[in-house]
Coordinates of C-alpha atoms in Angstrom, one line a residue:
M1 CA 0.0 0.0 0.0
A2 CA 1.4 3.4 -1.0
T3 CA 1.2 5.9 1.8
K4 CA -0.6 9.2 1.1
D5 CA 0.9 12.6 1.7
P6 CA -0.2 13.7 5.1
T7 CA -0.4 17.4 4.0
A8 CA -2.7 16.4 1.1
V9 CA -4.9 14.5 3.6
E10 CA -5.1 17.5 5.8
R11 CA -6.1 19.7 2.9
A12 CA -8.8 17.3 1.9
N13 CA -10.1 17.1 5.4
L14 CA -10.2 20.8 5.8
L15 CA -11.9 21.2 2.4
N16 CA -14.6 18.7 3.4
M17 CA -15.1 20.4 6.7
A18 CA -15.4 23.8 5.0
K19 CA -18.0 22.4 2.6
L20 CA -20.0 20.9 5.5
S21 CA -19.8 24.1 7.6
I22 CA -20.8 26.4 4.7
K23 CA -23.6 24.2 3.5
G24 CA -25.0 23.7 7.1
L25 CA -24.7 27.5 7.8
I26 CA -26.6 28.4 4.6
E27 CA -29.4 25.8 5.2
S28 CA -29.8 26.7 8.9
A29 CA -29.7 30.4 8.2
L30 CA -32.4 30.1 5.5
S31 CA -34.6 28.0 7.7
F32 CA -34.0 30.4 10.6
G33 CA -35.2 33.3 8.4
R34 CA -33.6 36.2 10.4
T35 CA -30.3 38.0 10.7
L36 CA -27.7 35.9 12.5
D37 CA -26.1 36.9 15.8
S38 CA -22.6 36.1 17.1
D39 CA -24.2 33.4 19.4
Y40 CA -25.5 31.3 16.5
P41 CA -23.6 27.9 16.8
P42 CA -23.3 27.1 13.0
L43 CA -21.8 30.6 12.5
Q44 CA -19.3 30.1 15.3
Q45 CA -18.2 26.8 13.9
F46 CA -17.8 28.3 10.4
F47 CA -15.4 30.9 11.8
V48 CA -13.5 28.1 13.6
V49 CA -13.2 26.1 10.4
M50 CA -12.1 29.2 8.4
E51 CA -9.4 29.9 11.1
H52 CA -8.1 26.3 10.7
C53 CA -8.0 26.6 6.9
L54 CA -6.1 29.9 7.1
K55 CA -3.6 28.5 9.7
H56 CA -2.8 25.4 7.6
G57 CA 0.8 25.6 6.3
L58 CA 1.5 29.0 7.9
K59 CA 5.2 29.8 8.3
V60 CA 6.5 30.2 11.9
R61 CA 8.2 33.6 12.5
K62 CA 10.7 33.8 15.3
S63 CA 10.9 36.8 17.6
F64 CA 13.1 37.7 20.5
L65 CA 10.8 36.4 23.1
S66 CA 8.6 33.7 21.5
Y67 CA 7.5 32.0 18.2
N68 CA 4.7 33.8 16.2
K69 CA 2.3 31.9 14.1
T70 CA -0.8 34.0 13.2
I71 CA -3.1 34.7 10.2
W72 CA -3.2 38.4 10.7
G73 CA -0.3 39.0 8.3
P74 CA -1.8 37.6 5.1
L75 CA -5.2 39.2 6.0
E76 CA -3.5 42.6 6.5
L77 CA -2.0 42.2 3.0
V78 CA -5.6 42.4 1.5
E79 CA -5.6 46.2 2.0
K80 CA -2.8 46.6 -0.5
L81 CA -4.5 44.4 -3.1
Y82 CA -8.1 45.5 -2.7
P83 CA -8.6 49.2 -1.8
E84 CA -12.1 48.7 -0.5
A85 CA -10.7 46.5 2.4
E86 CA -8.9 49.5 3.9
E87 CA -12.1 50.4 5.9
I88 CA -12.1 46.9 7.6
G89 CA -8.4 47.1 8.4
A90 CA -8.8 50.6 9.9
S91 CA -11.9 49.6 12.0
V92 CA -10.2 46.5 13.2
R93 CA -7.1 48.5 14.4
D94 CA -9.3 51.0 16.1
L95 CA -11.1 48.4 18.2
P96 CA -10.0 48.9 21.8
G97 CA -10.4 45.4 23.2
L98 CA -8.2 43.6 20.7
K99 CA -4.6 43.0 21.8
T100 CA -3.4 40.0 19.8
P101 CA -3.0 39.6 16.1
L102 CA -5.2 36.5 16.2
G103 CA -8.0 38.6 17.8
R104 CA -7.7 41.1 15.0
A105 CA -7.9 38.3 12.4
R106 CA -11.1 37.0 13.9
A107 CA -12.6 40.4 14.0
W108 CA -11.6 40.9 10.3
L109 CA -13.4 37.7 9.3
R110 CA -16.6 38.7 11.1
L111 CA -16.6 42.2 9.4
A112 CA -15.9 40.7 6.0
L113 CA -18.9 38.3 6.4
M114 CA -21.2 41.3 7.4
Q115 CA -20.0 43.2 4.3
K116 CA -20.6 40.0 2.1
K117 CA -17.2 40.4 0.5
M118 CA -15.2 37.7 2.2
A119 CA -15.0 35.7 -1.1
D120 CA -13.7 38.8 -3.0
Y121 CA -11.0 39.6 -0.5
L122 CA -9.7 36.0 -0.3
R123 CA -9.8 35.7 -4.1
C124 CA -7.3 38.6 -4.3
L125 CA -5.0 36.8 -1.9
I126 CA -5.1 33.5 -3.7
I127 CA -4.3 35.1 -7.1
Q128 CA -1.1 36.7 -5.6
R129 CA 0.8 33.5 -4.7
D130 CA 4.1 35.2 -4.8
L131 CA 3.1 37.4 -1.9
L132 CA 1.5 34.5 -0.1
S133 CA 4.7 32.5 -0.2
E134 CA 6.1 34.9 2.4
F135 CA 3.5 33.7 4.9
Y136 CA 2.7 30.1 3.8
E137 CA 4.6 26.9 3.0
Y138 CA 4.4 25.6 -0.6
H139 CA 2.1 22.7 0.6
A140 CA -0.4 25.0 2.4
L141 CA -4.1 25.0 1.7
M142 CA -4.1 28.6 0.5
M143 CA -1.3 27.8 -2.0
E144 CA -3.1 24.8 -3.5
E145 CA -6.3 24.3 -5.5
E146 CA -8.3 23.5 -2.3
G147 CA -8.1 27.2 -1.4
A148 CA -9.6 28.3 -4.7
V149 CA -12.5 25.8 -4.1
I150 CA -13.2 27.2 -0.6
V151 CA -13.2 30.7 -2.0
G152 CA -15.8 29.6 -4.6
L153 CA -17.9 28.1 -1.8
L154 CA -17.8 31.4 0.1
V155 CA -19.7 33.2 -2.6
G156 CA -22.9 31.4 -1.4
L157 CA -22.6 33.1 2.0
N158 CA -23.7 36.4 0.3
V159 CA -27.3 35.1 0.9
I160 CA -26.8 35.4 4.7
D161 CA -27.5 38.6 6.6
A162 CA -25.4 38.7 9.8
N163 CA -25.4 41.4 12.6
L164 CA -22.3 40.7 14.7
C165 CA -21.2 42.8 17.7
V166 CA -17.3 42.7 17.6
K167 CA -16.6 45.3 20.3
G168 CA -17.9 43.5 23.3
E169 CA -16.7 40.1 22.4
D170 CA -13.4 38.6 23.7
L171 CA -11.8 37.4 20.5
D172 CA -8.2 37.2 21.9
S173 CA -8.8 34.3 24.3
Q174 CA -11.3 32.1 22.4
V175 CA -10.3 28.5 21.7
G176 CA -11.1 27.4 18.2
V177 CA -12.2 23.7 18.4
I178 CA -14.3 22.1 15.7
D179 CA -17.5 20.4 16.9
F180 CA -18.0 17.4 14.6
S181 CA -21.3 16.5 16.2
M182 CA -23.0 19.3 14.3
Y183 CA -22.1 17.7 11.0
L184 CA -23.1 14.1 11.8
K185 CA -26.6 13.8 10.2
N186 CA -29.2 11.1 10.2
E187 CA -30.3 9.2 7.0
E188 CA -33.6 11.2 7.0
D189 CA -31.8 14.5 6.7
I190 CA -29.7 13.3 3.8
G191 CA -32.7 12.7 1.6
N192 CA -34.2 16.2 2.1
K193 CA -34.0 17.4 -1.6
E194 CA -36.7 19.9 -1.4
R195 CA -34.8 22.2 0.9
N196 CA -31.8 22.0 -1.5
V197 CA -34.0 23.0 -4.4
Q198 CA -35.3 26.0 -2.3
I199 CA -31.8 27.0 -1.5
A200 CA -30.8 26.8 -5.1
A201 CA -33.8 29.0 -6.1
I202 CA -32.9 31.5 -3.4
L203 CA -29.3 31.6 -4.6
D204 CA -30.5 32.2 -8.2
Q205 CA -32.7 35.0 -6.9
K206 CA -29.8 36.5 -5.1
N207 CA -27.6 36.3 -8.2
Y208 CA -30.4 37.9 -10.2
V209 CA -30.6 40.8 -7.6
E210 CA -26.9 41.3 -7.8
E211 CA -27.0 41.5 -11.6
L212 CA -29.8 44.0 -11.3
N213 CA -27.7 46.0 -8.9
R214 CA -24.8 46.0 -11.4
Q215 CA -27.1 47.1 -14.2
L216 CA -28.4 49.9 -12.0
N217 CA -24.9 51.1 -11.4
S218 CA -24.3 51.1 -15.1
T219 CA -27.5 53.1 -15.7
V220 CA -26.4 55.6 -13.0
S221 CA -23.2 56.2 -14.9
S222 CA -25.1 56.6 -18.1
L223 CA -27.4 59.1 -16.4
H224 CA -24.4 61.1 -15.2
S225 CA -23.2 61.3 -18.9
R226 CA -26.7 62.2 -20.0
V227 CA -26.8 65.0 -17.4
D228 CA -23.6 66.4 -18.8
S229 CA -25.0 66.3 -22.3
L230 CA -28.2 67.9 -21.2
E231 CA -26.2 70.7 -19.5
K232 CA -24.5 71.4 -22.8
S233 CA -27.8 71.3 -24.7
N234 CA -29.3 73.7 -22.1
T235 CA -26.6 76.2 -22.8
K236 CA -27.2 75.9 -26.5
L237 CA -31.0 76.4 -26.0
I238 CA -30.3 79.6 -24.0
E239 CA -28.2 81.0 -26.8
E240 CA -30.9 80.1 -29.3
L241 CA -33.5 81.8 -27.1
A242 CA -31.5 85.0 -27.1
I243 CA -31.2 84.8 -30.9
A244 CA -34.9 84.2 -31.3
K245 CA -35.7 87.2 -29.1
N246 CA -33.6 89.4 -31.2
N247 CA -35.4 88.1 -34.3
I248 CA -38.7 88.8 -32.7
I249 CA -37.7 92.4 -31.9
K250 CA -36.7 92.9 -35.5
L251 CA -40.0 91.5 -36.7
Q252 CA -42.0 93.7 -34.4
E253 CA -40.2 96.7 -35.9
E254 CA -41.0 95.5 -39.4
N255 CA -44.7 95.0 -38.3
H256 CA -44.8 98.6 -37.0
Q257 CA -43.5 99.9 -40.3
L258 CA -46.1 97.8 -42.2
R259 CA -48.8 99.2 -40.0
S260 CA -47.7 102.8 -40.8
E261 CA -47.6 102.0 -44.5
N262 CA -51.2 100.5 -44.3
K263 CA -52.5 103.6 -42.5
L264 CA -51.0 105.8 -45.2
I265 CA -52.6 103.7 -47.9
L266 CA -56.0 103.9 -46.2
M267 CA -55.7 107.7 -45.8
K268 CA -54.9 108.1 -49.5
T269 CA -57.9 105.9 -50.5
Q270 CA -60.3 107.8 -48.3
Q271 CA -59.1 111.1 -49.8
H272 CA -59.6 109.8 -53.3
L273 CA -63.1 108.5 -52.5
E274 CA -64.1 111.8 -51.0
V275 CA -62.9 113.7 -54.1
T276 CA -64.7 111.3 -56.4
K277 CA -67.9 111.7 -54.3
V278 CA -67.7 115.5 -54.5
D279 CA -67.1 115.4 -58.3
V280 CA -70.0 113.0 -58.8
E281 CA -72.4 115.1 -56.8
T282 CA -71.5 118.3 -58.6
E283 CA -71.9 116.6 -62.0
L284 CA -75.3 115.2 -61.0
Q285 CA -76.5 118.7 -59.9
T286 CA -75.4 120.2 -63.2
Y287 CA -77.0 117.4 -65.1
K288 CA -80.4 117.8 -63.4
H289 CA -80.5 121.5 -64.3
S290 CA -79.4 120.9 -67.9
R291 CA -81.4 117.9 -68.9
Q292 CA -84.7 116.8 -67.3
G293 CA -85.4 114.1 -69.9
L294 CA -82.4 112.1 -68.8
D295 CA -83.8 111.3 -65.3
E296 CA -83.8 107.6 -66.1
M297 CA -80.2 107.9 -67.1
Y298 CA -79.5 109.8 -63.9
N299 CA -81.3 107.1 -62.0
E300 CA -79.2 104.4 -63.7
V301 CA -76.1 106.4 -62.9
R302 CA -77.3 106.7 -59.3
R303 CA -77.7 103.0 -59.2
Q304 CA -74.2 102.7 -60.6
L305 CA -73.0 105.1 -57.9
R306 CA -74.8 103.1 -55.3
D307 CA -73.2 99.9 -56.6
E308 CA -69.8 101.6 -56.6
S309 CA -70.4 102.9 -53.1
Q310 CA -71.3 99.3 -52.1
L311 CA -68.2 98.2 -53.8
R312 CA -66.3 100.8 -51.8
Q313 CA -68.0 99.6 -48.6
D314 CA -67.0 96.1 -49.5
V315 CA -63.5 97.3 -50.0
E316 CA -63.5 99.1 -46.7
N317 CA -64.9 95.9 -45.0
E318 CA -62.1 93.9 -46.6
L319 CA -59.7 96.4 -45.3
A320 CA -61.2 96.1 -41.8
V321 CA -61.0 92.3 -42.2
Q322 CA -57.4 92.7 -43.2
V323 CA -56.8 94.9 -40.2
S324 CA -58.4 92.3 -37.9
M325 CA -56.3 89.7 -39.7
K326 CA -53.3 91.8 -38.9
H327 CA -54.3 91.9 -35.2
E328 CA -54.8 88.2 -35.2
I329 CA -51.4 87.8 -36.8
E330 CA -49.9 90.0 -34.1
L331 CA -51.5 87.8 -31.4
A332 CA -50.1 84.8 -33.2
M333 CA -46.7 86.4 -33.2
K334 CA -47.0 87.0 -29.4
L335 CA -48.0 83.3 -28.9
L336 CA -45.2 82.2 -31.3
E337 CA -42.6 83.9 -29.0
K338 CA -42.9 80.9 -26.7
D339 CA -41.8 78.6 -29.5
I340 CA -38.1 77.7 -29.2
H341 CA -37.2 75.0 -31.7
E342 CA -39.2 76.0 -34.9
K343 CA -39.1 79.7 -34.7
Q344 CA -37.3 80.3 -37.9
D345 CA -39.9 78.4 -39.9
T346 CA -42.8 80.2 -38.4
L347 CA -41.0 83.6 -38.9
I348 CA -40.5 82.8 -42.6
G349 CA -44.2 81.9 -42.9
L350 CA -45.2 85.1 -41.2
R351 CA -43.0 87.1 -43.5
Q352 CA -44.6 85.4 -46.5
Q353 CA -48.0 86.2 -45.1
L354 CA -47.0 89.9 -44.7
E355 CA -45.7 89.9 -48.2
E356 CA -49.1 88.5 -49.4
V357 CA -50.9 91.2 -47.4
K358 CA -48.7 93.8 -49.1
A359 CA -49.5 92.3 -52.5
I360 CA -53.3 92.3 -51.7
N361 CA -53.1 95.9 -50.6
I362 CA -51.3 96.8 -53.8
E363 CA -54.0 95.0 -55.8
M364 CA -56.7 96.8 -53.9
Y365 CA -55.0 100.1 -54.6
Q366 CA -54.8 99.2 -58.3
K367 CA -58.5 98.3 -58.2
L368 CA -59.3 101.7 -56.7
Q369 CA -57.3 103.4 -59.4
G370 CA -59.2 101.4 -62.0
S371 CA -62.5 102.5 -60.4
E372 CA -61.3 106.1 -60.5
D373 CA -60.5 105.6 -64.2
G374 CA -64.0 104.2 -64.7
L375 CA -65.5 107.2 -63.1
K376 CA -63.5 109.5 -65.3
E377 CA -64.7 107.5 -68.3
K378 CA -68.3 107.8 -67.1
N379 CA -67.9 111.6 -66.7
E380 CA -66.7 111.7 -70.3
I381 CA -69.7 109.7 -71.4
I382 CA -72.0 112.2 -69.6
A383 CA -70.3 115.1 -71.4
R384 CA -70.7 113.2 -74.6
L385 CA -74.4 112.7 -73.9
E386 CA -74.9 116.4 -73.4
E387 CA -73.3 117.1 -76.7
K388 CA -74.7 114.2 -78.6
T389 CA -78.3 113.4 -77.7
N390 CA -78.8 111.2 -80.7
K391 CA -76.2 108.7 -79.5
I392 CA -77.9 108.0 -76.2
T393 CA -78.9 104.5 -77.1
A394 CA -75.4 103.6 -78.1
A395 CA -74.0 105.0 -74.9
M396 CA -76.7 103.1 -73.0
R397 CA -75.6 99.9 -74.6
Q398 CA -72.0 100.7 -73.9
L399 CA -72.9 101.4 -70.3
E400 CA -74.8 98.2 -70.0
Q401 CA -71.9 96.3 -71.3
R402 CA -69.6 98.0 -68.9
L403 CA -72.0 97.3 -66.1
Q404 CA -72.0 93.7 -66.9
Q405 CA -68.2 93.7 -67.0
A406 CA -68.2 95.5 -63.6
E407 CA -70.5 92.9 -62.2
K408 CA -68.3 90.1 -63.5
A409 CA -65.3 91.9 -61.9
Q410 CA -67.3 92.2 -58.7
M411 CA -68.1 88.5 -58.7
D412 CA -64.5 87.6 -59.5
T413 CA -63.3 89.9 -56.6
E414 CA -65.9 88.3 -54.3
D415 CA -64.7 84.8 -55.2
E416 CA -61.1 85.8 -54.7
D417 CA -62.0 87.4 -51.3
K418 CA -63.7 84.2 -50.3
K419 CA -60.8 82.0 -51.4
Y420 CA -58.4 84.4 -49.5
L421 CA -60.6 84.2 -46.4
Q422 CA -60.6 80.4 -46.5
E423 CA -56.9 80.3 -47.0
C424 CA -56.4 82.7 -44.0
Q425 CA -58.7 80.6 -41.9
S426 CA -56.9 77.4 -42.8
K427 CA -53.6 79.1 -42.1
F428 CA -54.9 80.4 -38.8
E429 CA -56.1 76.9 -37.8
S430 CA -52.8 75.4 -38.7
L431 CA -51.0 78.1 -36.7
Q432 CA -53.2 77.3 -33.7
K433 CA -52.4 73.6 -34.0
Q434 CA -48.7 74.4 -34.2
I435 CA -49.0 76.7 -31.2
S436 CA -50.8 74.0 -29.2
Q437 CA -48.2 71.5 -30.1
K438 CA -45.4 73.8 -29.2
E439 CA -47.0 74.7 -25.9
K440 CA -47.1 70.9 -25.1
Q441 CA -43.5 70.7 -26.1
L442 CA -42.7 73.6 -23.8
V443 CA -44.5 72.0 -20.9
Q444 CA -42.5 68.8 -21.6
L445 CA -39.3 70.8 -21.7
E446 CA -40.1 72.6 -18.5
T447 CA -40.8 69.2 -16.7
D448 CA -37.5 67.9 -18.2
L449 CA -35.7 71.0 -17.0
K450 CA -37.2 70.6 -13.5
I451 CA -36.1 67.0 -13.4
E452 CA -32.6 68.0 -14.6
K453 CA -32.4 70.7 -11.9
E454 CA -33.3 68.1 -9.3
W455 CA -30.7 65.7 -10.7
R456 CA -28.2 68.5 -10.6
Q457 CA -29.0 69.3 -7.0
T458 CA -28.7 65.6 -6.0
L459 CA -25.4 65.3 -7.9
Q460 CA -24.1 68.5 -6.3
E461 CA -25.0 67.1 -2.9
D462 CA -23.3 63.8 -3.7
L463 CA -20.2 65.7 -5.0
Q464 CA -20.1 67.7 -1.7
K465 CA -20.3 64.5 0.3
E466 CA -17.6 62.8 -1.8
K467 CA -15.4 65.9 -1.4
E468 CA -15.9 65.8 2.4
A469 CA -15.1 62.1 2.3
L470 CA -12.0 62.8 0.2
S471 CA -10.8 65.5 2.6
H472 CA -11.4 63.1 5.5
L473 CA -9.4 60.3 3.7
R474 CA -6.6 62.8 2.9
N475 CA -6.4 63.7 6.5
E476 CA -6.3 60.0 7.4
S477 CA -3.7 59.4 4.8
Q478 CA -1.5 62.2 6.2
Q479 CA -1.9 60.7 9.6
I480 CA -1.0 57.3 8.3
I481 CA 2.1 58.8 6.6
S482 CA 3.2 60.4 9.8
L483 CA 2.6 57.1 11.6
K484 CA 4.6 55.3 9.0
K485 CA 7.5 57.7 9.6
E486 CA 7.3 57.2 13.3
F487 CA 7.1 53.4 12.7
L488 CA 10.3 53.6 10.5
N489 CA 12.1 55.6 13.2
L490 CA 11.0 53.1 15.8
Q491 CA 12.3 50.3 13.6
D492 CA 15.6 52.0 13.3
E493 CA 15.8 52.4 17.0
N494 CA 14.8 48.8 17.5
Q495 CA 17.6 47.7 15.1
Q496 CA 20.1 49.8 17.0
L497 CA 18.9 48.3 20.3
K498 CA 19.1 44.9 18.8
K499 CA 22.8 45.5 17.9
I500 CA 23.5 46.8 21.4
Y501 CA 21.7 43.8 22.9
H502 CA 23.8 41.4 20.7
E503 CA 27.0 43.1 21.7
Q504 CA 26.0 42.9 25.4
E505 CA 25.2 39.2 25.1
Q506 CA 28.6 38.6 23.5
A507 CA 30.3 40.6 26.2
L508 CA 28.4 38.7 28.9
Q509 CA 29.3 35.4 27.4
E510 CA 33.0 36.4 27.3
L511 CA 32.7 37.7 30.8
G512 CA 31.2 34.3 31.9
N513 CA 34.0 32.4 30.2
K514 CA 36.6 34.7 31.6
L515 CA 35.2 34.6 35.1
S516 CA 35.5 30.8 35.1
E517 CA 39.1 31.2 33.9
S518 CA 39.8 33.9 36.5
K519 CA 38.9 31.6 39.4
L520 CA 41.7 29.3 38.2
K521 CA 44.2 32.1 37.8
I522 CA 43.6 33.9 41.1
E523 CA 46.4 31.9 42.7
D524 CA 48.7 32.6 39.7
I525 CA 47.9 36.3 40.1
K526 CA 48.7 36.2 43.9
E527 CA 52.1 34.5 43.1
A528 CA 52.7 37.0 40.4
N529 CA 51.9 39.8 42.8
K530 CA 54.5 38.5 45.1
A531 CA 57.0 38.5 42.3
L532 CA 56.0 41.9 41.1
Q533 CA 56.0 43.7 44.4
G534 CA 59.0 45.6 43.2
L535 CA 57.3 46.5 39.8
V536 CA 54.9 49.3 39.1
W537 CA 51.4 47.9 38.8
L538 CA 49.1 50.2 36.7
K539 CA 45.6 50.9 37.9
D540 CA 42.6 50.0 35.8
K541 CA 41.2 53.5 35.8
E542 CA 44.4 55.0 34.5
A543 CA 44.5 52.8 31.4
T544 CA 41.9 53.6 28.6
H545 CA 43.7 52.2 25.5
C546 CA 45.8 49.2 24.9
K547 CA 49.6 50.0 25.0
L548 CA 50.4 47.9 21.9
C549 CA 47.5 48.3 19.5
E550 CA 46.2 51.6 21.1
K551 CA 42.5 50.5 20.8
E552 CA 40.0 51.8 23.3
F553 CA 38.7 49.4 25.9
S554 CA 35.0 48.4 26.0
L555 CA 32.7 45.7 27.3
S556 CA 33.7 43.4 24.6
K557 CA 37.4 44.5 24.6
R558 CA 38.5 43.8 28.2
K559 CA 41.6 44.9 30.2
H560 CA 44.4 42.5 31.1
H561 CA 47.7 43.0 33.1
C562 CA 51.0 41.7 32.0
R563 CA 52.6 39.7 34.9
N564 CA 56.1 40.6 33.8
C565 CA 55.9 44.4 33.1
G566 CA 52.7 45.3 34.9
E567 CA 51.2 47.2 32.0
I568 CA 47.6 46.8 30.8
F569 CA 46.8 45.3 27.4
C570 CA 43.8 43.9 25.5
N571 CA 43.0 40.2 25.1
A572 CA 44.6 40.0 21.6
C573 CA 47.9 41.6 22.7
S574 CA 48.2 39.5 25.9
D575 CA 47.0 36.0 25.1
N576 CA 50.4 34.4 25.8
E577 CA 51.3 32.4 29.0
L578 CA 54.8 31.6 30.2
P579 CA 56.3 30.5 33.5
L580 CA 58.2 33.4 35.3
P581 CA 60.9 33.1 37.9
S582 CA 58.5 34.3 40.5
S583 CA 55.8 31.7 39.6
P584 CA 56.6 28.3 38.3
K585 CA 53.0 28.1 36.7
P586 CA 52.4 29.7 33.3
V587 CA 51.1 33.3 33.7
R588 CA 49.5 35.9 31.2
V589 CA 52.2 37.9 29.4
C590 CA 52.0 40.6 26.8
D591 CA 53.4 40.0 23.2
S592 CA 56.6 42.1 23.8
C593 CA 57.5 40.4 27.1
H594 CA 56.7 37.0 25.5
A595 CA 59.2 37.7 22.7
L596 CA 61.9 39.0 25.1
L597 CA 61.5 36.0 27.4
I598 CA 61.7 33.5 24.5
Q599 CA 64.9 35.3 23.2
R600 CA 66.5 35.0 26.7
C601 CA 65.6 31.3 26.9
S602 CA 67.0 30.7 23.4
S603 CA 70.2 32.6 24.3
N604 CA 70.7 30.6 27.6
L605 CA 70.4 27.3 25.8
P606 CA 73.8 25.7 24.6

């Protein structure tokens, strides 16, 4: 039988436990139907299982006083990889009751579950395996495929709503033990498929809601862009309004000029009519006195005059109608001032109408001139009748023919007037329809503008809130930078203290070794003192540097007396031992005395 890799078995066991804990937590939470508290047993067991998964294969970091093996290091790395996790890290550090890194890691897991982003945070960690290799061994669960599977299972926890109180809970001293009795089920519970179907449906609904939320976020961004485009179009509309107002002012000036011209034309026509009336009356009086036999002719002429007066009245009525039409056109112009988009087309139409009115006025003036010419011709006919009484019948026939022509001309003019009135009415109705349509468009534009104003106000409030948040974040970043500087300074001081501590440890070790040696050499020193009673023995306080190498004495560089000359040297310059005449045992001697004594011994030898 081939033995399995124990680390692979551990990873498989942890994966199965994670599956059971996540599945049980989702099923119990959905059946529970409320937000979960920190005292909920399946939730507590889930955190214990996650803690064991994160601890698997964690590297041991040595410190001065103890061994450190905690999951807070890799969790703290999430802030650099996922910017939204900075809030969790800051809130965990600000909690007053947490003193250990393990407690901070447990609080971090609870806050991530409440935010429903635990899967996203851990996915960022698993992707960056180069950074995880600093904290985990190569065979750890977070470095293998089992970690990715667990992260995928954590996505299902977004269905759960949890309300956990982290401040009052003692997370530092909790003991994480897995309770396997919660996951040992009966055969009846295994066959419960309906609940699994319900859970799958709820998960589908949750995914659908998340997709809707994402779509809403995209629509919000599109609305922001639309607001910008509407602002630009609003500025363009304001400019077009100003241009339209200027055009309206110009048209009003032209209208005033046309009114003055119409008044002048009316005055001239009235003067001509009065003159013709006076002329006709004088001619009639002279004709009565001259010829009594031509009463019938005079009556006919009177009838003609009445007809002509009626024609003149009709002309005056037409002029009044034209004046009323002009007033109506002015009212239409006032109403058309509200139009924004199609002003130029309506203005062109009004100009055409005004030109048509001018043409009609000119035609009427020409007709008046024709009537005046007819009157002159009739006067000539009357003069001819006075001179030529024999040609009355011919003149009567000519007059009847002319009367028929005049009647035809009247009928034609009446038909033209009716057609013109119908055209004016149709134009007026079309203008009213356009005005009503444009008023509706204006109402819609006003509502759109109100909505845009409300959007702008909300956007401005959001911008102010974001600015305040940015200023707060900048202040916090400045504080963090200052804390980083202080932390770097403390690290430098810590390294210096470490160096001093190592030097002191080395010095203490040397002192211990030398104290053990000094006990053995006390007797040698006593004997050397007896031999050196005649020599000058330097005091320790007087000597600050070695006499040979001239290096300064310290805790690691100790002082040593030469038993021959009595001077003080360092360990490197006095590590020699020779027997002296005063002491048969070997005693510490400096390098110079050692060389001299060896020369003497070699010279004494045969």
